[in-house]
PDB file of N, CA and C in Angstrom:
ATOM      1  N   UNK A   1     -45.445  26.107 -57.052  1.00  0.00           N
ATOM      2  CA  UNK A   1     -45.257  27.450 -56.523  1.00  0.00           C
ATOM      3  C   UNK A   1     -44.554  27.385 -55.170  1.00  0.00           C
ATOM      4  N   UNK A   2     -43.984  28.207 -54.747  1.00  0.00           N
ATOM      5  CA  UNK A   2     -43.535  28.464 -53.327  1.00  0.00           C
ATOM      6  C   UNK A   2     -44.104  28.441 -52.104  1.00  0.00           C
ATOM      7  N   UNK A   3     -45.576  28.519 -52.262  1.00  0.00           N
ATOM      8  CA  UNK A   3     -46.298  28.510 -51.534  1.00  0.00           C
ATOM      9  C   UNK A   3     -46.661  27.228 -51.470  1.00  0.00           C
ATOM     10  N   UNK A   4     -47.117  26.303 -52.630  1.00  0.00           N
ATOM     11  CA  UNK A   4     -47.307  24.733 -52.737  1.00  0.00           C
ATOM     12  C   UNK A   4     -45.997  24.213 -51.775  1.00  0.00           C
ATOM     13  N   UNK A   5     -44.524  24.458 -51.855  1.00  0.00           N
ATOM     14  CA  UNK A   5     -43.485  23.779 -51.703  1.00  0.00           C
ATOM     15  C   UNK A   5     -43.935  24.011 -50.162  1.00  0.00           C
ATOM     16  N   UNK A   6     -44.015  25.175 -49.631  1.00  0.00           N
ATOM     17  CA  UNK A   6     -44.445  25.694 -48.382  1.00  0.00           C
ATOM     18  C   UNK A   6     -45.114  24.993 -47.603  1.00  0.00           C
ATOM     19  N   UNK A   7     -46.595  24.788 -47.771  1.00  0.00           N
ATOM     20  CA  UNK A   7     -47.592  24.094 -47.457  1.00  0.00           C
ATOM     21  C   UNK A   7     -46.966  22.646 -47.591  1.00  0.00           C
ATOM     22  N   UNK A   8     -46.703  22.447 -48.275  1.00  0.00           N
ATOM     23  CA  UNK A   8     -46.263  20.821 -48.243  1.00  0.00           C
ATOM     24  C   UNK A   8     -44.791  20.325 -47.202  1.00  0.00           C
ATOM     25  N   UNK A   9     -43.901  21.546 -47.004  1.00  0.00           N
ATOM     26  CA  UNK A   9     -43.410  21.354 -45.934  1.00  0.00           C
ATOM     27  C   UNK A   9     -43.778  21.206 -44.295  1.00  0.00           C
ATOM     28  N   UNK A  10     -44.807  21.815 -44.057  1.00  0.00           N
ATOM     29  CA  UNK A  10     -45.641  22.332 -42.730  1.00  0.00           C
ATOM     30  C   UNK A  10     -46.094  21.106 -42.747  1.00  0.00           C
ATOM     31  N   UNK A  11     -46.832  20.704 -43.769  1.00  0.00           N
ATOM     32  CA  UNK A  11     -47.448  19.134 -43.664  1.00  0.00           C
ATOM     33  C   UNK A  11     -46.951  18.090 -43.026  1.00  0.00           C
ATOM     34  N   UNK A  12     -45.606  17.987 -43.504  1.00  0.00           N
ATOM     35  CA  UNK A  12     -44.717  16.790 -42.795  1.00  0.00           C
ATOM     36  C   UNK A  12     -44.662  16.927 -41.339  1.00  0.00           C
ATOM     37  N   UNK A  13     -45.179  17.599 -40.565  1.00  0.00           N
ATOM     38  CA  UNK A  13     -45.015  17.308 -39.580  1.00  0.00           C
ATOM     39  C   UNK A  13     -45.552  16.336 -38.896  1.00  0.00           C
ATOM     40  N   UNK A  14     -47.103  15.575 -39.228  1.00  0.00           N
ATOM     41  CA  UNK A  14     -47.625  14.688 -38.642  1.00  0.00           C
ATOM     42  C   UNK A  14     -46.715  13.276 -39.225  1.00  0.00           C
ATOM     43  N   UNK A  15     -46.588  13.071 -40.230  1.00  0.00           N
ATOM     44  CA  UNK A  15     -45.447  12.337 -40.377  1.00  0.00           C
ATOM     45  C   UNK A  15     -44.293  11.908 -39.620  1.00  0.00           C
ATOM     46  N   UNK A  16     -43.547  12.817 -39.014  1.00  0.00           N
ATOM     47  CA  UNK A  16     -42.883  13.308 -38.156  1.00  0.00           C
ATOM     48  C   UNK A  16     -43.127  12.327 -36.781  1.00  0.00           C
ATOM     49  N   UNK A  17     -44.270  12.898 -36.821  1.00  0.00           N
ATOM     50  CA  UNK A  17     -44.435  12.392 -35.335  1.00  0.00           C
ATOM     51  C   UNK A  17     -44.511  10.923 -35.021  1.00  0.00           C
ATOM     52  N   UNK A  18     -45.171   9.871 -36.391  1.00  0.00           N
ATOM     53  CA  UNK A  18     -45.033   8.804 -36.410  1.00  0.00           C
ATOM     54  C   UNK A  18     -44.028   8.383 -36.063  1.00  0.00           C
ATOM     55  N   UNK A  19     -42.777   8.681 -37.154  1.00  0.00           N
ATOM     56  CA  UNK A  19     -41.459   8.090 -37.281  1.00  0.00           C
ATOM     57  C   UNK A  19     -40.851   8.274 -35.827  1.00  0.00           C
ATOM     58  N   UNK A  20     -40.621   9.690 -34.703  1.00  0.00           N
ATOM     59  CA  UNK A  20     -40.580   9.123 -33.686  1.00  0.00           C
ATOM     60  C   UNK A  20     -40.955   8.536 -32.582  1.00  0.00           C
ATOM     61  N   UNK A  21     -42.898   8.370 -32.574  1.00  0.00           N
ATOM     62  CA  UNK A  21     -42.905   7.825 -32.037  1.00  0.00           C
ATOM     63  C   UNK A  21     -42.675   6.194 -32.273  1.00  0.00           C
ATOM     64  N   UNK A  22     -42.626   5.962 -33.368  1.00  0.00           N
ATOM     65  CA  UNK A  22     -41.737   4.275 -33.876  1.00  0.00           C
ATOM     66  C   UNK A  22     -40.504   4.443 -33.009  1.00  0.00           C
ATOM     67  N   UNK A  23     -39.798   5.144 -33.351  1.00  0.00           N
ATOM     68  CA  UNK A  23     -38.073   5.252 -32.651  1.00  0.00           C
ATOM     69  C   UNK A  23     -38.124   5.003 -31.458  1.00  0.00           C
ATOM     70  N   UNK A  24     -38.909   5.830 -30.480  1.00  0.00           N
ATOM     71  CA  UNK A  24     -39.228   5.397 -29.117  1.00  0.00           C
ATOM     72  C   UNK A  24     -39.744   4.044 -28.914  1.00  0.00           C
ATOM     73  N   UNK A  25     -40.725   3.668 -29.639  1.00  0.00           N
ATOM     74  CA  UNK A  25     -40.545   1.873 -29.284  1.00  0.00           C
ATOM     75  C   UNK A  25     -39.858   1.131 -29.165  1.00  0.00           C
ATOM     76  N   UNK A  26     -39.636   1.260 -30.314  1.00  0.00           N
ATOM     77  CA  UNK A  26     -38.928   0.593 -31.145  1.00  0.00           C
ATOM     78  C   UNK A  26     -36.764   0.612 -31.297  1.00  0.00           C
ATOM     79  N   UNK A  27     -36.573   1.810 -30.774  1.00  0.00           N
ATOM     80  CA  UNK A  27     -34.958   2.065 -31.357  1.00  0.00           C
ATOM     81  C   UNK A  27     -34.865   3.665 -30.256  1.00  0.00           C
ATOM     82  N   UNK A  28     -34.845   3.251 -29.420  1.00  0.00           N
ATOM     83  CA  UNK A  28     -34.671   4.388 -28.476  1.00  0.00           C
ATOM     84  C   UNK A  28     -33.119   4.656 -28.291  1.00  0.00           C
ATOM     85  N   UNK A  29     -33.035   3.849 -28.667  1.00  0.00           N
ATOM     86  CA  UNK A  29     -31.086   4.128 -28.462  1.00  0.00           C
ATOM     87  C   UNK A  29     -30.770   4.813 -29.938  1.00  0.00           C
ATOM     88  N   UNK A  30     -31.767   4.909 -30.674  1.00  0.00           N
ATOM     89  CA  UNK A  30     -31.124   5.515 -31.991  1.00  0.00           C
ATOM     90  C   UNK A  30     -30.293   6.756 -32.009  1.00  0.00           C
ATOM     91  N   UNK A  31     -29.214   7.035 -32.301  1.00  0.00           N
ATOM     92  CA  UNK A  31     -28.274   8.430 -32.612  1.00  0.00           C
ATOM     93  C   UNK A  31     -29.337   9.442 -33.217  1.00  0.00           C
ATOM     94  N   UNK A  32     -30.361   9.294 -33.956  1.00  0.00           N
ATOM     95  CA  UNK A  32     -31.307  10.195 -34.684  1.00  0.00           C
ATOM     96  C   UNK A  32     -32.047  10.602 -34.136  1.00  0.00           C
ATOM     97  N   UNK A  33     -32.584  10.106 -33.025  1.00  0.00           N
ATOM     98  CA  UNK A  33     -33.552  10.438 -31.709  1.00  0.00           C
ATOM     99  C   UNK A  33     -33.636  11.737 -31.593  1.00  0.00           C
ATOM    100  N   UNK A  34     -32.380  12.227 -31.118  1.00  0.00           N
ATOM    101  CA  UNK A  34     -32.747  13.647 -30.522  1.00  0.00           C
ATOM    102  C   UNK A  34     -32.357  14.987 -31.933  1.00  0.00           C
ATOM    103  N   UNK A  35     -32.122  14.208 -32.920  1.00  0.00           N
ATOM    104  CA  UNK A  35     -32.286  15.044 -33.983  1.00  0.00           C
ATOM    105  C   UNK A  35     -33.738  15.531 -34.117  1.00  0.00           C
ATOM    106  N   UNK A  36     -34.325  14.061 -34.803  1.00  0.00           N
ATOM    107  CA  UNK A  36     -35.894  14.072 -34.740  1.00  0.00           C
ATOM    108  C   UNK A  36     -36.681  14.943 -33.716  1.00  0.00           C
ATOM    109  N   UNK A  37     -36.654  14.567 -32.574  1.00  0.00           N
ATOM    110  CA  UNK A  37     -37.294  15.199 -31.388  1.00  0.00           C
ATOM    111  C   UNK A  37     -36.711  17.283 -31.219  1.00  0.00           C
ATOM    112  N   UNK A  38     -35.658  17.401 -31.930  1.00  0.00           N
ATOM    113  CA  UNK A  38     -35.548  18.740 -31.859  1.00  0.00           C
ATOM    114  C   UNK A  38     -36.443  19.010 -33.723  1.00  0.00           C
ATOM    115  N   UNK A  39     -36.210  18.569 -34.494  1.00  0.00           N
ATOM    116  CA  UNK A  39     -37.087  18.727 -35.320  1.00  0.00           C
ATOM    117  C   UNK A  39     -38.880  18.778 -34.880  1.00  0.00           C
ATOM    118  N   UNK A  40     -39.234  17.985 -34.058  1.00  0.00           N
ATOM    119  CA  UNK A  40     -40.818  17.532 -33.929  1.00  0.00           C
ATOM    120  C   UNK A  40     -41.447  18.626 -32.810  1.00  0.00           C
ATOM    121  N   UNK A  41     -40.262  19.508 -32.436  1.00  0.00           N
ATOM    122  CA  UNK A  41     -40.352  20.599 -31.408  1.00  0.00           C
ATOM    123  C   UNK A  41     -40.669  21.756 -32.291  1.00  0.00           C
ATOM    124  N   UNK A  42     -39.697  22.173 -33.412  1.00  0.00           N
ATOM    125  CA  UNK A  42     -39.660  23.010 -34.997  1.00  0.00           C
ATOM    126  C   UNK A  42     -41.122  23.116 -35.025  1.00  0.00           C
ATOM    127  N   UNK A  43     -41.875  21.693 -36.020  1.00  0.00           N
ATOM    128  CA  UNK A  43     -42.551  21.426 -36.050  1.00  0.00           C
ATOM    129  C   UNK A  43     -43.694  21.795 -35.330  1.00  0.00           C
ATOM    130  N   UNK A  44     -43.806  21.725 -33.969  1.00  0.00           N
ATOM    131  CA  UNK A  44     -44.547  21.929 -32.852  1.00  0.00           C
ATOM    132  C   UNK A  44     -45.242  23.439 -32.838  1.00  0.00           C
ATOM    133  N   UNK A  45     -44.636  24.534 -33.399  1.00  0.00           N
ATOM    134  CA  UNK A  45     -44.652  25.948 -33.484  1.00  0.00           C
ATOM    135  C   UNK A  45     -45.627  26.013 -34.885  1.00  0.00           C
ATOM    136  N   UNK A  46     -45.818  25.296 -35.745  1.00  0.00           N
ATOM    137  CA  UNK A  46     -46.222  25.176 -37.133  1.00  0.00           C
ATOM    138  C   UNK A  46     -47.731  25.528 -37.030  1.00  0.00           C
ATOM    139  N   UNK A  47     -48.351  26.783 -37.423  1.00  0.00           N
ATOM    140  CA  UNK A  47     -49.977  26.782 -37.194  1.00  0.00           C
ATOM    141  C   UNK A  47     -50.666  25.818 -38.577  1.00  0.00           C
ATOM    142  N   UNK A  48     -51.496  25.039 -38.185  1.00  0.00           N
ATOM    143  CA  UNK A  48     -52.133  24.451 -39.175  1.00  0.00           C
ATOM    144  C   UNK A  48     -53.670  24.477 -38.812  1.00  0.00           C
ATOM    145  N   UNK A  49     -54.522  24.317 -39.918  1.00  0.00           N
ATOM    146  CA  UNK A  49     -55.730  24.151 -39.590  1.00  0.00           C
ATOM    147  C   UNK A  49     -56.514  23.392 -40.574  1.00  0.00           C
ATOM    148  N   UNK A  50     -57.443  22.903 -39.914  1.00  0.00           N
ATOM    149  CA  UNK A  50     -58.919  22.217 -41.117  1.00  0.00           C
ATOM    150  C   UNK A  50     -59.624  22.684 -41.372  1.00  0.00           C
ATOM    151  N   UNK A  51     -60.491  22.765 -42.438  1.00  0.00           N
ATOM    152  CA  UNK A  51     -61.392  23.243 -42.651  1.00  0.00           C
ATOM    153  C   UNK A  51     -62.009  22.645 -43.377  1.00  0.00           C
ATOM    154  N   UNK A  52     -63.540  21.914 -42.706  1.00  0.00           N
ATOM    155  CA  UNK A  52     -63.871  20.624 -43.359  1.00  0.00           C
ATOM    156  C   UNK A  52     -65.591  21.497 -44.222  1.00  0.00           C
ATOM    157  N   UNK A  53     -65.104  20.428 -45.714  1.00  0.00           N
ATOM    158  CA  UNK A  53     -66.613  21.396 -46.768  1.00  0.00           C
ATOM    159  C   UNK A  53     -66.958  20.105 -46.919  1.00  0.00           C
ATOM    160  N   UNK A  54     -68.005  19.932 -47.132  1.00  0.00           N
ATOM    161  CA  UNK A  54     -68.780  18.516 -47.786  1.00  0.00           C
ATOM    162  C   UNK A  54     -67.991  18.288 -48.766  1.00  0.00           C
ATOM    163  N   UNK A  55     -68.220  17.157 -49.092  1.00  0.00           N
ATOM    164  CA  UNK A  55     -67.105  16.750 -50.317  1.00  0.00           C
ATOM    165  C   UNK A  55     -68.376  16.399 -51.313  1.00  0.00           C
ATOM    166  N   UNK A  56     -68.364  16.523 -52.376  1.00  0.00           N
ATOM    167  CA  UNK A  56     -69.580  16.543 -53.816  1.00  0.00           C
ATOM    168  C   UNK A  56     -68.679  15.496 -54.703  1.00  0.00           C
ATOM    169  N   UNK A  57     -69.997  14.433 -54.838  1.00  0.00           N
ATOM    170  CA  UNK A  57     -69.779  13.026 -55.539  1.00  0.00           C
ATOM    171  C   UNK A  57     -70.426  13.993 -56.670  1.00  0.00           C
ATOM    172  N   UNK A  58     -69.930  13.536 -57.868  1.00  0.00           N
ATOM    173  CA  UNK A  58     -70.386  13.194 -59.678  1.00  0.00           C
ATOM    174  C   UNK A  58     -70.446  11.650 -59.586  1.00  0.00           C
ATOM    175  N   UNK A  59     -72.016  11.589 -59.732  1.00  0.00           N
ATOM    176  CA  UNK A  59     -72.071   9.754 -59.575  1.00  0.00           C
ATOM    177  C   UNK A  59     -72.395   9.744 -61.012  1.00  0.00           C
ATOM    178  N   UNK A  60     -72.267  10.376 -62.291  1.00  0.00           N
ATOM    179  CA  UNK A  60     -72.048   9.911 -63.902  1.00  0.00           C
ATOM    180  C   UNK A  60     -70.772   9.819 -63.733  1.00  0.00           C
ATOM    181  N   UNK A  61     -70.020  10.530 -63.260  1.00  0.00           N
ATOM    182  CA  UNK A  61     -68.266  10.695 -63.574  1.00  0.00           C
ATOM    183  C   UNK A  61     -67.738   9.410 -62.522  1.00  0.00           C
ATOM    184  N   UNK A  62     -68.089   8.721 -61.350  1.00  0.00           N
ATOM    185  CA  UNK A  62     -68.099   8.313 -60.535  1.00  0.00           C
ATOM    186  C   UNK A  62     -66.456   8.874 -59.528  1.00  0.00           C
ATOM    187  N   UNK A  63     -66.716   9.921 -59.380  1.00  0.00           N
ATOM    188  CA  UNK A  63     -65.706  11.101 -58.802  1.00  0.00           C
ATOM    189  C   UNK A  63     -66.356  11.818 -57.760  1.00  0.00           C
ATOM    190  N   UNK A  64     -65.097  11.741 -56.459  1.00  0.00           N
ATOM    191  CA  UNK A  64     -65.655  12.837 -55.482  1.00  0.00           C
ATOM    192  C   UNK A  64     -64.344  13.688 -55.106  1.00  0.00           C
ATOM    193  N   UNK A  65     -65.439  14.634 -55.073  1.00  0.00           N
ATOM    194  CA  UNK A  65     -64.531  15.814 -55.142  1.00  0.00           C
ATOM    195  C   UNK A  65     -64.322  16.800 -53.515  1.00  0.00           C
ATOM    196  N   UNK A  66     -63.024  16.436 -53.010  1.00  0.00           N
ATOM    197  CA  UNK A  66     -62.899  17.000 -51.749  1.00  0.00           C
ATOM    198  C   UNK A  66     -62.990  18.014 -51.596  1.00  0.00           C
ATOM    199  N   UNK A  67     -63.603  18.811 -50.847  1.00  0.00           N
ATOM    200  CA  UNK A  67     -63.646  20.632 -50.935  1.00  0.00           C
ATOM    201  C   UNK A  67     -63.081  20.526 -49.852  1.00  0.00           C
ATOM    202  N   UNK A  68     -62.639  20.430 -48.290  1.00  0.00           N
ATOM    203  CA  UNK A  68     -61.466  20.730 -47.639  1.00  0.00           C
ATOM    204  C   UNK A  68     -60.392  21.134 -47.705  1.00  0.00           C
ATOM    205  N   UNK A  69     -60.462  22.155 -46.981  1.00  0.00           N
ATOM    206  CA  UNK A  69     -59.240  22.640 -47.012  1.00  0.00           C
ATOM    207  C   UNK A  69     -58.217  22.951 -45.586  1.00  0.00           C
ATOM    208  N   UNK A  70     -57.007  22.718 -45.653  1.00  0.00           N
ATOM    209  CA  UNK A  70     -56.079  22.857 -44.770  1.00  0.00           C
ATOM    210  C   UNK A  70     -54.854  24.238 -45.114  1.00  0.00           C
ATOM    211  N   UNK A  71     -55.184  24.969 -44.240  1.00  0.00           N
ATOM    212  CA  UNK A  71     -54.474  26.489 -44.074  1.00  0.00           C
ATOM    213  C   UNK A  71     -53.211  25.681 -43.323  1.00  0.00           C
ATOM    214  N   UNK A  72     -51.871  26.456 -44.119  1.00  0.00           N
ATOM    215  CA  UNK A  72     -50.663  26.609 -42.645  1.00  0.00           C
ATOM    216  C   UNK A  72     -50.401  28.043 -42.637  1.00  0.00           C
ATOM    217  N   UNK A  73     -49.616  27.906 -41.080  1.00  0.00           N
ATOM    218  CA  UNK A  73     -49.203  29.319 -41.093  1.00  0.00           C
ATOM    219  C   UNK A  73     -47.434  28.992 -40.565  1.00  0.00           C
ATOM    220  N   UNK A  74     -46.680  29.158 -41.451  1.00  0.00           N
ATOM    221  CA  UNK A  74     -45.357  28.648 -41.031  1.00  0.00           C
ATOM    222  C   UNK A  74     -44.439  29.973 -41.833  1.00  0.00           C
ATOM    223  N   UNK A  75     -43.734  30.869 -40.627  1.00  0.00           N
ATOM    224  CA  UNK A  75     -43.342  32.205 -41.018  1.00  0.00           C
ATOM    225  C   UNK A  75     -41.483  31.774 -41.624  1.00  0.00           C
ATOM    226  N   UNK A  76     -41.057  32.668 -42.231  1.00  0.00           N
ATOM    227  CA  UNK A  76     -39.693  32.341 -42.908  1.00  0.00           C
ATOM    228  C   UNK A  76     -38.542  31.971 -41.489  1.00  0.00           C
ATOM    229  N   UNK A  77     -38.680  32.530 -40.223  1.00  0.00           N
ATOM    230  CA  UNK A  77     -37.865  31.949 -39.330  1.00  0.00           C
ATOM    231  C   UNK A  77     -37.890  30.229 -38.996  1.00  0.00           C
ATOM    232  N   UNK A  78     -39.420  29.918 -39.005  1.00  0.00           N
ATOM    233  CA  UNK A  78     -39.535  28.825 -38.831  1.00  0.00           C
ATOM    234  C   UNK A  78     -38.812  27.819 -40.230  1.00  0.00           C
ATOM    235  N   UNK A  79     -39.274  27.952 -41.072  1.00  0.00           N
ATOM    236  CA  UNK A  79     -38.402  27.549 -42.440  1.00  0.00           C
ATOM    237  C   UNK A  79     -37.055  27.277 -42.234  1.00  0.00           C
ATOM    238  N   UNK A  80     -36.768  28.523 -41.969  1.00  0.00           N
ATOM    239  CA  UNK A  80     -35.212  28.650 -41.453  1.00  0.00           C
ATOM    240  C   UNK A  80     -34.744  27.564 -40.688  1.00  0.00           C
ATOM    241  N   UNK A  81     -35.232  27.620 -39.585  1.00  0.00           N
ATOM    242  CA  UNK A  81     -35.003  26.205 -38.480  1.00  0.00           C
ATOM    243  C   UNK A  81     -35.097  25.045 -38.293  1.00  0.00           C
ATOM    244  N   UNK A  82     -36.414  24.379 -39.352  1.00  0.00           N
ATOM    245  CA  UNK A  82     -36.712  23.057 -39.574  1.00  0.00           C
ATOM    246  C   UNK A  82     -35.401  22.995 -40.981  1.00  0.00           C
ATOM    247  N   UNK A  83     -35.252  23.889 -41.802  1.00  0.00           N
ATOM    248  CA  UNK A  83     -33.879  23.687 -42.601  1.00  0.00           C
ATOM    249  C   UNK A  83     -33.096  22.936 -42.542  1.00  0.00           C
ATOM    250  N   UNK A  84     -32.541  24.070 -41.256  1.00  0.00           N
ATOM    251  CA  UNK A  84     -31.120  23.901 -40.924  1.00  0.00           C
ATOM    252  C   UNK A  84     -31.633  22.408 -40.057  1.00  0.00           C
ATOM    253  N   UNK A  85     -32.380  22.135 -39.357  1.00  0.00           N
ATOM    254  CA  UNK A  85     -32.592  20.765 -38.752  1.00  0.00           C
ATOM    255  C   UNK A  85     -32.598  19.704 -39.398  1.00  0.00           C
ATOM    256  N   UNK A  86     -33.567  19.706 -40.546  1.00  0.00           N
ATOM    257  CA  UNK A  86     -32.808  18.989 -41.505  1.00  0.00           C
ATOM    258  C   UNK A  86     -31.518  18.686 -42.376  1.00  0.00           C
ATOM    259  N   UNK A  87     -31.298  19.895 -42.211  1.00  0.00           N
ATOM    260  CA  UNK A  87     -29.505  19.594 -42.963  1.00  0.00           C
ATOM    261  C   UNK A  87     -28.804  18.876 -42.287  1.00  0.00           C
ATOM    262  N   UNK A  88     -28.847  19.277 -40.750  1.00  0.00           N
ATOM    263  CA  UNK A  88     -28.079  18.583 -39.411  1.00  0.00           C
ATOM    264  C   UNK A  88     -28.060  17.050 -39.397  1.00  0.00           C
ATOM    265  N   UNK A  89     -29.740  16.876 -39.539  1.00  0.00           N
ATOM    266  CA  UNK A  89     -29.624  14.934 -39.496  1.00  0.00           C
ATOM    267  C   UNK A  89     -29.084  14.469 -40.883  1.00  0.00           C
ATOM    268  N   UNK A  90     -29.597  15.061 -42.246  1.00  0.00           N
ATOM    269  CA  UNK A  90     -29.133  14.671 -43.107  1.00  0.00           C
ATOM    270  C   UNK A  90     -27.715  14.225 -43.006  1.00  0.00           C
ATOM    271  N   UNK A  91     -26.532  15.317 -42.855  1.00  0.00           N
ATOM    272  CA  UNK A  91     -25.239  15.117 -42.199  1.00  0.00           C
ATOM    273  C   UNK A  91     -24.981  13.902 -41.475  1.00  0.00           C
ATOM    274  N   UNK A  92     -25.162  14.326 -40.362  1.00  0.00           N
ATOM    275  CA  UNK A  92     -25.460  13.146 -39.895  1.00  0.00           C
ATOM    276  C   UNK A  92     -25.923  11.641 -40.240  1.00  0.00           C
ATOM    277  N   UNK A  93     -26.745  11.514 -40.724  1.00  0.00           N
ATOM    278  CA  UNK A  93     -26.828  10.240 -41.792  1.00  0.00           C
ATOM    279  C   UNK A  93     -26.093   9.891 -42.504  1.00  0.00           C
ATOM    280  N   UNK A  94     -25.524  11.092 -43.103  1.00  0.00           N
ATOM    281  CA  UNK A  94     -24.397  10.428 -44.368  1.00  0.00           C
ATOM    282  C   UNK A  94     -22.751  10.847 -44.063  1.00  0.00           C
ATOM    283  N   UNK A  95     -22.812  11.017 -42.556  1.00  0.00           N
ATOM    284  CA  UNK A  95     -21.473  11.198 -41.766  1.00  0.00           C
ATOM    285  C   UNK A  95     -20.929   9.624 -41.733  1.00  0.00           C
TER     286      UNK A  95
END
């Protein structure tokens, strides 16, 4: 659904933050740097939240079942902007 694709975009942001803070160790001279870092700013605006439920084991099934849940709140401008930010480095990459 659109909303799945949605939510799973907002997500990437902690991701995000790994990869530059690797770059900064690691490759600070990288050309992608300040792509990333205007992306991880995008990002930065992204409402997310937890919401932690006990999680319920089936110890016949030997299955546990996470009831947590994580809300975003990421409005169509923002979409818009991490987009086009991504299109930019993409480009860029394959410039």
């Amino acid at each position: 659904s659109a909303k799945a694709i949605r939510d799973r975009i907002a997500q990437q942001g902690k991701g995000l933050e790994s990869v530059v803070g690797l770059l900064e160790d690691h490759a600070a001279d990288s050309p992608l740097l300040p792509g990333l870092r205007r992306l991880q700013m995008l990002y930065g605006d992204v409402g997310m939240q937890y919401t932690f439920q006990e999680p319920v084991t089936d110890t016949k099934a030997r299955t546990t079942y996470i009831n947590s849940v994580t809300t975003v709140d990421l409005t169509d401008d923002q979409l818009q902007a991490i987009t086009e930010a991504v299109n930019d480095l993409r480009a860029q990459i394959n410039a």
